[in-house]
Short mmCIF file of C-alpha atoms and ligand atoms in Angstrom, two decimals:
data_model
loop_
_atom_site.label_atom_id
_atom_site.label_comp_id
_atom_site.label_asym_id
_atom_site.label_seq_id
_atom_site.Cartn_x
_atom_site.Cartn_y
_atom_site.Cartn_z
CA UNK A 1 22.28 -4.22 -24.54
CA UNK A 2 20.73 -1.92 -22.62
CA UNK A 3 17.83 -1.90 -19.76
CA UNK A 4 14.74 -0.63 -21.78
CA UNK A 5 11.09 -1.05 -21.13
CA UNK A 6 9.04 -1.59 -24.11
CA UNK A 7 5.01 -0.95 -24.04
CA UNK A 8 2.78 -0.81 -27.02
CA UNK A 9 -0.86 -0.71 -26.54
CA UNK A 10 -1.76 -0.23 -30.03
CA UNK A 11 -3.64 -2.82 -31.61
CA UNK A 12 -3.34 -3.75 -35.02
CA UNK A 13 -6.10 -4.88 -37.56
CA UNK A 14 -4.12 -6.28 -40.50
CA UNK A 15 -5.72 -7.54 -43.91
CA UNK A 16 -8.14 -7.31 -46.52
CA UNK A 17 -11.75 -6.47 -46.59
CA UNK A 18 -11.58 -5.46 -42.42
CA UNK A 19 -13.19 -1.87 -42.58
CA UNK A 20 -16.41 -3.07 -41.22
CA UNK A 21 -14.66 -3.92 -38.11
CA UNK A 22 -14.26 -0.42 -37.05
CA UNK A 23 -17.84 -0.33 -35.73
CA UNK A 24 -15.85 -2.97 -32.89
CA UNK A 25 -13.33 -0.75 -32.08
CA UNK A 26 -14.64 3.09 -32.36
CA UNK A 27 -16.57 3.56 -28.93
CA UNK A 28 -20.48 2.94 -30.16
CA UNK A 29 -21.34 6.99 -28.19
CA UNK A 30 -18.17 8.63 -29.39
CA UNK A 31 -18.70 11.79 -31.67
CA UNK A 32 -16.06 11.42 -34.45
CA UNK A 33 -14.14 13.86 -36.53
CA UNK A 34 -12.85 12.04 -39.21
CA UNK A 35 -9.54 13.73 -40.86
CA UNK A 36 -7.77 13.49 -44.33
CA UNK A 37 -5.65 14.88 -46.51
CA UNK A 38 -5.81 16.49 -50.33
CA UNK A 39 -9.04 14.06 -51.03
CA UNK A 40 -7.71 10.86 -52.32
CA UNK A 41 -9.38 9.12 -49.54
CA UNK A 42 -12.69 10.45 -51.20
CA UNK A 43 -11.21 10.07 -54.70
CA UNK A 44 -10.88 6.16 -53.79
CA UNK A 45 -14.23 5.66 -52.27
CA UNK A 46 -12.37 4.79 -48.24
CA UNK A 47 -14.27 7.58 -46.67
CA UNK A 48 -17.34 6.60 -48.09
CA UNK A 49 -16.58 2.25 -46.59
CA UNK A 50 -15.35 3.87 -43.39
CA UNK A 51 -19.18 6.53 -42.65
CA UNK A 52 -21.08 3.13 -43.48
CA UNK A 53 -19.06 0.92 -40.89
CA UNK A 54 -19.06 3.77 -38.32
CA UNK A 55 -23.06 3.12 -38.58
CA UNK A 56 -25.20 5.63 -36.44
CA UNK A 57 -22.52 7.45 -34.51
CA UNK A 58 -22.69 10.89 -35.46
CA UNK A 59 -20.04 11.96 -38.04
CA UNK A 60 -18.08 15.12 -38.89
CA UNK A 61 -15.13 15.17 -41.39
CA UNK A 62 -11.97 17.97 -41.40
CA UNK A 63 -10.05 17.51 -45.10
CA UNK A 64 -7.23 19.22 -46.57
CA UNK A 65 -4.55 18.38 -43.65
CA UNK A 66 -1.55 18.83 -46.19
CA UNK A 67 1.67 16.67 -46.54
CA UNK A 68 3.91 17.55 -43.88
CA UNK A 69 1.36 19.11 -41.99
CA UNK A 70 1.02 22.70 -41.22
CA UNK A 71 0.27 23.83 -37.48
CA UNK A 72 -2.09 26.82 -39.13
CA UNK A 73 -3.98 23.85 -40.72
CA UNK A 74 -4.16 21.85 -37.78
CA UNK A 75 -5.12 24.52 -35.02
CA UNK A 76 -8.48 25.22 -37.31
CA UNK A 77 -9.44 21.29 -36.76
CA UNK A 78 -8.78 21.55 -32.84
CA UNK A 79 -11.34 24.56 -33.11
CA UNK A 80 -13.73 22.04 -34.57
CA UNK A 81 -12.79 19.43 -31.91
CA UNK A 82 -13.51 22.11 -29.08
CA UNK A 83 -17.13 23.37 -30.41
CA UNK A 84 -18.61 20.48 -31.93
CA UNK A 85 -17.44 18.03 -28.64
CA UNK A 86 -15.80 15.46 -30.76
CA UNK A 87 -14.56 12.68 -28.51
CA UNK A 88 -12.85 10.05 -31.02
CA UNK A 89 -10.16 11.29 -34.20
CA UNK A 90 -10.23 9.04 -36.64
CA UNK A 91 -7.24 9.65 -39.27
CA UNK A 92 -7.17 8.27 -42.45
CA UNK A 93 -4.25 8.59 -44.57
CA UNK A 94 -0.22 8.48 -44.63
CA UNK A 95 2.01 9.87 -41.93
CA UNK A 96 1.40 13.74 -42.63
CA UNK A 97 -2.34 12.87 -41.66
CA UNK A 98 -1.77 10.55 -38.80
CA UNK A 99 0.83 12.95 -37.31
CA UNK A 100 -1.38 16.02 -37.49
CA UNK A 101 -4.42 14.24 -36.23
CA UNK A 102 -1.98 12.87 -32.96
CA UNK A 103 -1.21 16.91 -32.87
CA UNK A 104 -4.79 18.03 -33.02
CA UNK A 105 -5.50 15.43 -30.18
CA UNK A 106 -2.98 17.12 -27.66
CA UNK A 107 -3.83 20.57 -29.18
CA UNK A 108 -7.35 20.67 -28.01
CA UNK A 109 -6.94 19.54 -24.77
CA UNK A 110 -4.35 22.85 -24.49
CA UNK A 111 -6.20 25.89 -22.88
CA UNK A 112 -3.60 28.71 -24.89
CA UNK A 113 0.59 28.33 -26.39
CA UNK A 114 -0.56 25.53 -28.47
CA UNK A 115 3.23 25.99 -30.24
CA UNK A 116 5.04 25.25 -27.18
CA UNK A 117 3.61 21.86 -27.56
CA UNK A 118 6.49 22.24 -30.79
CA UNK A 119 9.15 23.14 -28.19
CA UNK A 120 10.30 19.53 -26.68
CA UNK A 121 11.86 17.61 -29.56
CA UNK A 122 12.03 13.85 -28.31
CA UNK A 123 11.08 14.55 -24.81
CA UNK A 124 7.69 13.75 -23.74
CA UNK A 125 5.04 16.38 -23.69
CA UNK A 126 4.29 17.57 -20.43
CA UNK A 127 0.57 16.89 -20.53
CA UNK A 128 -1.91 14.89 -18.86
CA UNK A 129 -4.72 13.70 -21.77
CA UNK A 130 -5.63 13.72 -25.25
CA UNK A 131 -8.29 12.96 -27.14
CA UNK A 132 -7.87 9.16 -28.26
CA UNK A 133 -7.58 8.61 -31.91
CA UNK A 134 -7.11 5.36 -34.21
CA UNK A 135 -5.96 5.20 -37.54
CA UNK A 136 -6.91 4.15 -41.04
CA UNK A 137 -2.97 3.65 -42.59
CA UNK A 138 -3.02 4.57 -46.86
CA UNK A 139 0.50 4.92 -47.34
CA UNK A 140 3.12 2.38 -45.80
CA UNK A 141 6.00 4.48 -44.60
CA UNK A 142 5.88 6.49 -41.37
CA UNK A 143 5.15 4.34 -38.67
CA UNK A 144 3.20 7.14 -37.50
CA UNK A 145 0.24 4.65 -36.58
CA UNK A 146 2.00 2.72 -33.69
CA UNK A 147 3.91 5.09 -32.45
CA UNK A 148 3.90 8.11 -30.17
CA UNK A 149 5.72 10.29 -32.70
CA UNK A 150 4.67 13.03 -34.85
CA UNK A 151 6.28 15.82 -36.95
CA UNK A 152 4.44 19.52 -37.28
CA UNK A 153 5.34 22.10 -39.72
CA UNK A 154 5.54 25.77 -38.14
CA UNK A 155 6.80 28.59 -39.42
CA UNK A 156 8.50 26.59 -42.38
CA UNK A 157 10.31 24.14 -39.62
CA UNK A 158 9.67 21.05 -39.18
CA UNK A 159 9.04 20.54 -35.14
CA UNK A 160 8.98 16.61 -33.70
CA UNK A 161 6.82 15.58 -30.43
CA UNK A 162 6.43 12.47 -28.90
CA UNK A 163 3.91 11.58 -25.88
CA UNK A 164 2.33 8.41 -25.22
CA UNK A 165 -1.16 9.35 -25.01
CA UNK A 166 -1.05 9.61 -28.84
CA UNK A 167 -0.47 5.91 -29.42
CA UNK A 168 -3.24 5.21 -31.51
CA UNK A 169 -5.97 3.33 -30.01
CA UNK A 170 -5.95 1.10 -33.33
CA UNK A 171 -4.61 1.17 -36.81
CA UNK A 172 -6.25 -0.35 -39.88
CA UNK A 173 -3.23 -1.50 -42.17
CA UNK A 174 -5.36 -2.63 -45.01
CA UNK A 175 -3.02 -3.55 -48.07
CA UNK A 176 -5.91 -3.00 -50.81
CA UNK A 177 -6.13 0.92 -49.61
CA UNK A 178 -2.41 1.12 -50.67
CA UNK A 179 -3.34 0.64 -54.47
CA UNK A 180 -4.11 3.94 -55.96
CA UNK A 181 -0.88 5.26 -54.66
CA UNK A 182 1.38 6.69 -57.22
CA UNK A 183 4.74 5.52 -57.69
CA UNK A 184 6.76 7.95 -56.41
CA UNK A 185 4.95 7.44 -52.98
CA UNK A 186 5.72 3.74 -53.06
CA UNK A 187 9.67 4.75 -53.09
CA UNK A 188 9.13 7.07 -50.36
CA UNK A 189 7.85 4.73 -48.40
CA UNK A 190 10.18 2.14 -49.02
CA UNK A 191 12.77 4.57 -48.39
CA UNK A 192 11.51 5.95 -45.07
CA UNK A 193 10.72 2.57 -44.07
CA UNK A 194 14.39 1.12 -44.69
CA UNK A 195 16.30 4.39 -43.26
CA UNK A 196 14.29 4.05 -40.01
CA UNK A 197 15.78 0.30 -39.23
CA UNK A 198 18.73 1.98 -40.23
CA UNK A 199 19.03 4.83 -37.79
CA UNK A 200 18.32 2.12 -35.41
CA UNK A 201 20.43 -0.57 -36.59
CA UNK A 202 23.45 0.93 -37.84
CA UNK A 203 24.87 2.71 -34.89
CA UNK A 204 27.61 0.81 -32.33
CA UNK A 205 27.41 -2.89 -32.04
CA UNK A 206 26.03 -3.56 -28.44
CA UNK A 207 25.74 -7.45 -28.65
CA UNK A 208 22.16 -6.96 -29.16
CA UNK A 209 21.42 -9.83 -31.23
CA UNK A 210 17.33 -9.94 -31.47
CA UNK A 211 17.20 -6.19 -32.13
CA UNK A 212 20.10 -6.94 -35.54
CA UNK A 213 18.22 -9.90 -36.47
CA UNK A 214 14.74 -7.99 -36.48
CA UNK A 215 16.36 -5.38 -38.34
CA UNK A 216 18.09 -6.74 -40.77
CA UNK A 217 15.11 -9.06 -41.46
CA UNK A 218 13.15 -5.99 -41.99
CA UNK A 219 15.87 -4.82 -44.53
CA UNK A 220 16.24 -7.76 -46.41
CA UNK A 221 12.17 -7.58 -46.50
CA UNK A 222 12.50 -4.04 -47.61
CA UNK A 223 14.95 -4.96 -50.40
CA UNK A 224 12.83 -7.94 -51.88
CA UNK A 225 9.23 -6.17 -51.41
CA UNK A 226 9.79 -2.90 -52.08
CA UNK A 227 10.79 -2.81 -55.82
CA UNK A 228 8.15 -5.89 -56.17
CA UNK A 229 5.49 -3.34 -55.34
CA UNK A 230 7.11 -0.58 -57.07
CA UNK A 231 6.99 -2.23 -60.09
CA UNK A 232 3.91 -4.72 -59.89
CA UNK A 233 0.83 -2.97 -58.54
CA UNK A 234 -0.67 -6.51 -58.20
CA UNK A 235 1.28 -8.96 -56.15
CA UNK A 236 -0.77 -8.35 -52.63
CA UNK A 237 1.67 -10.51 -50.88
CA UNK A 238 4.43 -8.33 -51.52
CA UNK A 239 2.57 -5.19 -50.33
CA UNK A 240 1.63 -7.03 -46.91
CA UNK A 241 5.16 -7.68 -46.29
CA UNK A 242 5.99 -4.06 -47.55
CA UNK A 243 3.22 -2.89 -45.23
CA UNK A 244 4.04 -4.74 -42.06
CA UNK A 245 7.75 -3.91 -42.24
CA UNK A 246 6.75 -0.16 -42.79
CA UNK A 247 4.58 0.01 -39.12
CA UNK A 248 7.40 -2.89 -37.50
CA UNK A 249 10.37 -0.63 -38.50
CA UNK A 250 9.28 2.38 -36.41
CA UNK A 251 6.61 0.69 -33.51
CA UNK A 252 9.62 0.65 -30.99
CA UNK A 253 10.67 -2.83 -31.01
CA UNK A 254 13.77 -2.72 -33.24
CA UNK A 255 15.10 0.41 -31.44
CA UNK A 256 14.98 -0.71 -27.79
CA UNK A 257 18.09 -1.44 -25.57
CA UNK A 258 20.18 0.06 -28.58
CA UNK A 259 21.59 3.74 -29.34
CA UNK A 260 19.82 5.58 -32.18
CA UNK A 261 21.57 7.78 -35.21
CA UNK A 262 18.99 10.18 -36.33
CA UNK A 263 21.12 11.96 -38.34
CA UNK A 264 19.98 11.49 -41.58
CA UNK A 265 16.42 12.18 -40.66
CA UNK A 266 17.25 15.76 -38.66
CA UNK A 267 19.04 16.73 -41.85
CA UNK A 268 16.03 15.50 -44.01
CA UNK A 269 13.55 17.71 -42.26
CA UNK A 270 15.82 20.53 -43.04
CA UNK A 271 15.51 19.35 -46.82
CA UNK A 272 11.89 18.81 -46.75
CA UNK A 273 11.57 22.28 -44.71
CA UNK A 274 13.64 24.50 -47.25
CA UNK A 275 13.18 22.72 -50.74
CA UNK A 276 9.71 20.97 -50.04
CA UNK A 277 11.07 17.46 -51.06
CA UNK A 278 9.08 14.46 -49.86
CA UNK A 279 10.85 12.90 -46.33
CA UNK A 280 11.44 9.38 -47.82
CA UNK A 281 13.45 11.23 -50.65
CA UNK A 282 15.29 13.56 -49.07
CA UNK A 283 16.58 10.47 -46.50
CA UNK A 284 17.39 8.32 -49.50
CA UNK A 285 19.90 11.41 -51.02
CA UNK A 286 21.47 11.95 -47.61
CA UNK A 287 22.30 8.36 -46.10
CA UNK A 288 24.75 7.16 -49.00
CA UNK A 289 26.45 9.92 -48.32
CA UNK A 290 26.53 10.21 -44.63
CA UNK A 291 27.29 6.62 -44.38
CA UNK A 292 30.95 7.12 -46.89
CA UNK A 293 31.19 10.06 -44.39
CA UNK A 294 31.18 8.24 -41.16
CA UNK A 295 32.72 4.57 -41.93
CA UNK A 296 34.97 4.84 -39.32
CA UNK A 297 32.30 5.79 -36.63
CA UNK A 298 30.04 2.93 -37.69
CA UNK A 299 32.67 0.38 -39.03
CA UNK A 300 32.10 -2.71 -37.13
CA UNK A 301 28.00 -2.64 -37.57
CA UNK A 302 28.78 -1.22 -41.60
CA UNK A 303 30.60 -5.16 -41.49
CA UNK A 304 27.74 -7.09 -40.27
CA UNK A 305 25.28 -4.80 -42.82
CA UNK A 306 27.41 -5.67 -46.05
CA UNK A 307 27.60 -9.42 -45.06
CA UNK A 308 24.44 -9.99 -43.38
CA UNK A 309 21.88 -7.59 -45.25
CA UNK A 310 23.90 -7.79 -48.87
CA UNK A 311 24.75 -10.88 -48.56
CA UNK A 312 28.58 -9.64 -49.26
CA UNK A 313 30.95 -12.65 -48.68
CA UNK A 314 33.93 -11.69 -50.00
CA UNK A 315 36.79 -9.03 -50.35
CA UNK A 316 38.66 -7.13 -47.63
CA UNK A 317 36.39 -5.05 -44.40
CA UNK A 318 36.71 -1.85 -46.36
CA UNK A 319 35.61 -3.68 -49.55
CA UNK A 320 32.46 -4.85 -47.78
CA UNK A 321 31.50 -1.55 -46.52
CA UNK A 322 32.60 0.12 -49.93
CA UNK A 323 30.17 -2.41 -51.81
CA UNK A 324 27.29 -1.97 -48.69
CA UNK A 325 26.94 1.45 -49.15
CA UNK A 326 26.97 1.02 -53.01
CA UNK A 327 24.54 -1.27 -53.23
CA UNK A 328 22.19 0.81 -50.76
CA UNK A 329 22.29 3.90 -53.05
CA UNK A 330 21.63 1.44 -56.15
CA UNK A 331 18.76 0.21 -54.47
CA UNK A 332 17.34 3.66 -53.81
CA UNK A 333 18.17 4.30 -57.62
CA UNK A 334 15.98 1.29 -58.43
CA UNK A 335 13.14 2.97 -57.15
CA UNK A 336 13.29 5.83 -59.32
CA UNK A 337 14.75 8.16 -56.34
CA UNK A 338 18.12 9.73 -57.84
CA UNK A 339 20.32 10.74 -55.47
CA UNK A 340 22.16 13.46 -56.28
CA UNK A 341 21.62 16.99 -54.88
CA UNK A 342 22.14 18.65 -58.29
CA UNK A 343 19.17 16.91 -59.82
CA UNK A 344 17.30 18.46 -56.98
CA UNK A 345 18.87 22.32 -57.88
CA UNK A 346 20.19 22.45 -54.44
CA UNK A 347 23.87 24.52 -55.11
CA UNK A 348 26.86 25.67 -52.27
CA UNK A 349 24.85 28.18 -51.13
CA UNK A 350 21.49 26.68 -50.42
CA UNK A 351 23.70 23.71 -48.37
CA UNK A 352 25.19 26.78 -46.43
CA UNK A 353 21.74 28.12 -45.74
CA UNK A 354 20.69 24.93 -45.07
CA UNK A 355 23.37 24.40 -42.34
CA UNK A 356 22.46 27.75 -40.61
CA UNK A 357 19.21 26.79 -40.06
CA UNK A 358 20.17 23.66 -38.46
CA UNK A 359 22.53 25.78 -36.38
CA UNK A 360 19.02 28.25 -35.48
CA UNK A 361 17.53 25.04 -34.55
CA UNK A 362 19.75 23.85 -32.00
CA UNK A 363 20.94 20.37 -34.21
CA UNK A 364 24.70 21.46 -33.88
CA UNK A 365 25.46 17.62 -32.03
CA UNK A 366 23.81 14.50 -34.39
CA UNK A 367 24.53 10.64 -34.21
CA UNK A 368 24.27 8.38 -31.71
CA UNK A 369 27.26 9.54 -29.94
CA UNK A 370 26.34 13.32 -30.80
CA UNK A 371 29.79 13.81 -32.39
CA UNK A 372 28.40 14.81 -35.49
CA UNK A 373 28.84 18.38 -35.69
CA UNK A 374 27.56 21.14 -38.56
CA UNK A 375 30.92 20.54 -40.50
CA UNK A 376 30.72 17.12 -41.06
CA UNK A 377 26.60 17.83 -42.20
CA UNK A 378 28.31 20.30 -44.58
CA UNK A 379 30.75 17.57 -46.26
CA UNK A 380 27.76 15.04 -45.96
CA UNK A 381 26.00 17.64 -48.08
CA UNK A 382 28.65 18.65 -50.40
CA UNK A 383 29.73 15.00 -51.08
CA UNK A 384 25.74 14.03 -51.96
CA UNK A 385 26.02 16.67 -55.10
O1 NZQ B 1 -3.41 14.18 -49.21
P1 NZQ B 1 -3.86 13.08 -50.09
O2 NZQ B 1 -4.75 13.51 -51.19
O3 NZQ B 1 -4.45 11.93 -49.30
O4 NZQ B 1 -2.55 12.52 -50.83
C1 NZQ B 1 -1.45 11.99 -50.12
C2 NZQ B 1 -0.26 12.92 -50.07
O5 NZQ B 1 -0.28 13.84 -51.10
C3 NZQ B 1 -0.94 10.82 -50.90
N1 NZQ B 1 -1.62 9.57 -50.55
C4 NZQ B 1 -1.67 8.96 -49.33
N2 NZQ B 1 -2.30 7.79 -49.42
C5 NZQ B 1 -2.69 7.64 -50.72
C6 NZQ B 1 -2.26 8.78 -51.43
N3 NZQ B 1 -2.47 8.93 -52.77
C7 NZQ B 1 -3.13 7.94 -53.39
N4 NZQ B 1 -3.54 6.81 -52.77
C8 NZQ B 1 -3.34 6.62 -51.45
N5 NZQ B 1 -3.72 5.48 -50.85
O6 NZQ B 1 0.41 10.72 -50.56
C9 NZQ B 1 0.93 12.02 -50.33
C10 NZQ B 1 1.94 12.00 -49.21
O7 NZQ B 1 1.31 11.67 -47.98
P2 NZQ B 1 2.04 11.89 -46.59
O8 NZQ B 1 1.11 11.49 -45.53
O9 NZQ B 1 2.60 13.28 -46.53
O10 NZQ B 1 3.29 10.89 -46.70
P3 NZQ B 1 4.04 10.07 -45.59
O11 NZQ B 1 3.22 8.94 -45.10
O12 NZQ B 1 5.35 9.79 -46.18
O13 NZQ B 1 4.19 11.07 -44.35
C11 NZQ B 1 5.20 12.05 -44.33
C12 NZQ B 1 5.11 12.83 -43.02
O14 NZQ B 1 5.39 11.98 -41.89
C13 NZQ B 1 6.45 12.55 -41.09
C14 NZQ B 1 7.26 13.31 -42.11
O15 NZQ B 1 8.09 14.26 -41.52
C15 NZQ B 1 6.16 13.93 -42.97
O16 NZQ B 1 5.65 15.09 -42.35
N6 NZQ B 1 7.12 11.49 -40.35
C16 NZQ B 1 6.47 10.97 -39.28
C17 NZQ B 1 7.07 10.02 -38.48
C18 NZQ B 1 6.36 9.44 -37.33
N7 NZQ B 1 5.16 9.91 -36.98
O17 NZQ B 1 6.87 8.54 -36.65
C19 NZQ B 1 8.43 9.52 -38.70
C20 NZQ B 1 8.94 9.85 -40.07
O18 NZQ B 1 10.34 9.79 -40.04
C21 NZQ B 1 8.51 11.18 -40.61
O19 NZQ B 1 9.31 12.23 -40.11
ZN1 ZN B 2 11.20 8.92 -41.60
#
């Protein structure tokens, strides 16, 4: 294992019926800008619960922040922030909201080059405030909402920051606000959800035994939860679990003291940049195939996943691993997510344009050892038709 230090300051009001409490946690003089997406938070009646707990404080609201949000979109609610004074963002939705609002806290504490602020990847921002923000989480899947992370579209490319003066102050995770989601977002965010433990989880074996055993409890949550919610809209216990693995498999904790992959989710972007396929999705088509790509990288940890995730007891190593990585891809199947390029009309030469643009972008050196160059993406790619 590694040295690591591990702070999270974001505090997390789990359960049913809790909305009220925000009128605790939102400073009693702050001027809020709530932010949402497309309207289903005012479809669904949450904006209305979460103006009456927020009481007297004076209100303002900034809709329409679109999945995988655009910078355009974003820079018009950090011209709100700057003339109206608003001292406390208040997002309420899934990651695309969360993210942007994290962005539109950094953003209008910027004087000018508010896209530089796209420019450092997974290094820290070089800044010194942002407005604080806390979260109201709708769809289980990012993370977004206790973490410092957050993903910007500009210029039809997906752009990740990180800083941490956009942990969220708090996050709501209120199962019950989860309900109205469609189907297809369930999947997503099981997907997302799983492929993040994975990218943490399934790298080299470092001995680091409380990090596996976190993560693999997570996936073995994911795997008994996630279709139970996919396919039962009523069993509230399996959408807790769903929802606590969702914010546990990306709040830092699983990933500290161990290398990361990343792989799947820098060629996802790519997807979600070019073809506009949802992020959980496009992860859920890549890692079967980048995992049969790389079994020799990853061996040892592929192992422990077949026999300690699936349970996988018998036949020879490369039996195991064969069956793992079977069994993930049936799993994502079971969710309604098919897998297959093809399905998706992505040919040869939209994989070739998709590689070049990971070449523009600098993501020539992937994995956790950065050994995995823009050929092997192109078999990963080819092999996933
Ligand atoms: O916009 P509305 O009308 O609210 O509809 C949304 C949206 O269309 C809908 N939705 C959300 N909650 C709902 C609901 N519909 C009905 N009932 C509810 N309760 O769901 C749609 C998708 O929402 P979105 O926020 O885009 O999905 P998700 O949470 O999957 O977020 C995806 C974004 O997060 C980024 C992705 O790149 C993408 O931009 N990520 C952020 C990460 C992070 N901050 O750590 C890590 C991830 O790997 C990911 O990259
Ligand atoms: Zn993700």
């Amino acid at each position: 294992m590694q040295n690591f230090d591990y702070f999270n300051p974001t505090h997390i009001v789990f359960g049913q019926d809790r909305l009220n409490e925000l009128d605790n946690l939102v400073p009693q003089n702050a001027k809020v800008l709530v932010l949402f997406g497309g309207g289903s938070v005012k479809r669904f009646g949450t904006l209305d619960k979460i103006r009456a707990s927020l009481g007297d404080r004076e209100v303002l609201e900034f809709g329409g922040i679109e999945a995988n949000p655009e910078f355009d979109t974003l820079m018009k609610a950090v011209d709100v922030v700057r003339e109206e004074n608003v001292d406390f963002l208040l997002a309420v939705g899934g990651g695309s909201v969360m993210d942007g609002t994290k962005f539109i806290a950094v953003a209008a504490k910027q004087a000018s080059e508010h896209s530089k602020l796209l420019s450092h990847g997974f290094e820290p921002l070089p800044i010194d405030s942002a407005i604080p923000l806390g979260c109201v989480v709708t769809l289980p899947a990012t993370g977004s909402e206790m973490n410092t992370f957050g993903v910007v579209t500009y210029k039809q490319q997906k752009y990740p920051f990180t800083s941490p003066l956009v942990y969220p102050k708090f996050s709501f995770l209120d199962p019950d606000l989860t309900l109205t989601l469609p189907k297809e977002q369930i999947a997503n965010g099981v997907a997302d959800a799983f492929i993040h433990v994975i990218e943490q989880y399934l790298t080299k074996t470092e001995n680091a035994k409380v990090q596996d055993r976190f993560s693999e409890g997570l996936l073995k949550t994911l795997i008994e939860d996630g279709p139970v919610t996919y396919n039962n809209n009523t069993d509230i216990d399996a959408r807790k679990n769903f929802m606590w693995s969702a914010t546990s498999a990306l709040n830092g904790l699983i990933g500290v003291g161990v290398m990361h992959d990343w792989s799947t989710h820098m060629i996802g972007h790519e997807m979600t940049a070019m073809f506009g396929i949802a992020h959980g999705r496009t992860l859920a088509i890549i890692l079967p195939s980048l995992l049969r790509e790389r079994k020799v990288q990853k061996r040892d940890k592929l192992i422990q996943f077949a026999e300690r995730v699936w349970d996988i007891s018998t036949g020879t190593d490369d039996e195991k691993i064969d069956k793992a990585i079977d069994k993930t891809e049936a799993f994502f199947n079971s969710l309604g997510i098919v897998t297959n390029l093809s399905h998706y009309s992505i040919n040869d030469t939209d994989i070739d344009t998709l590689v070049n643009n990971m070449k523009k972008m600098g993501l020539t050196h992937l994995s956790e050892t950065g050994d995995l160059t823009l050929d092997i993406v192109h078999n990963i790619l080819t092999s996933a038709k």
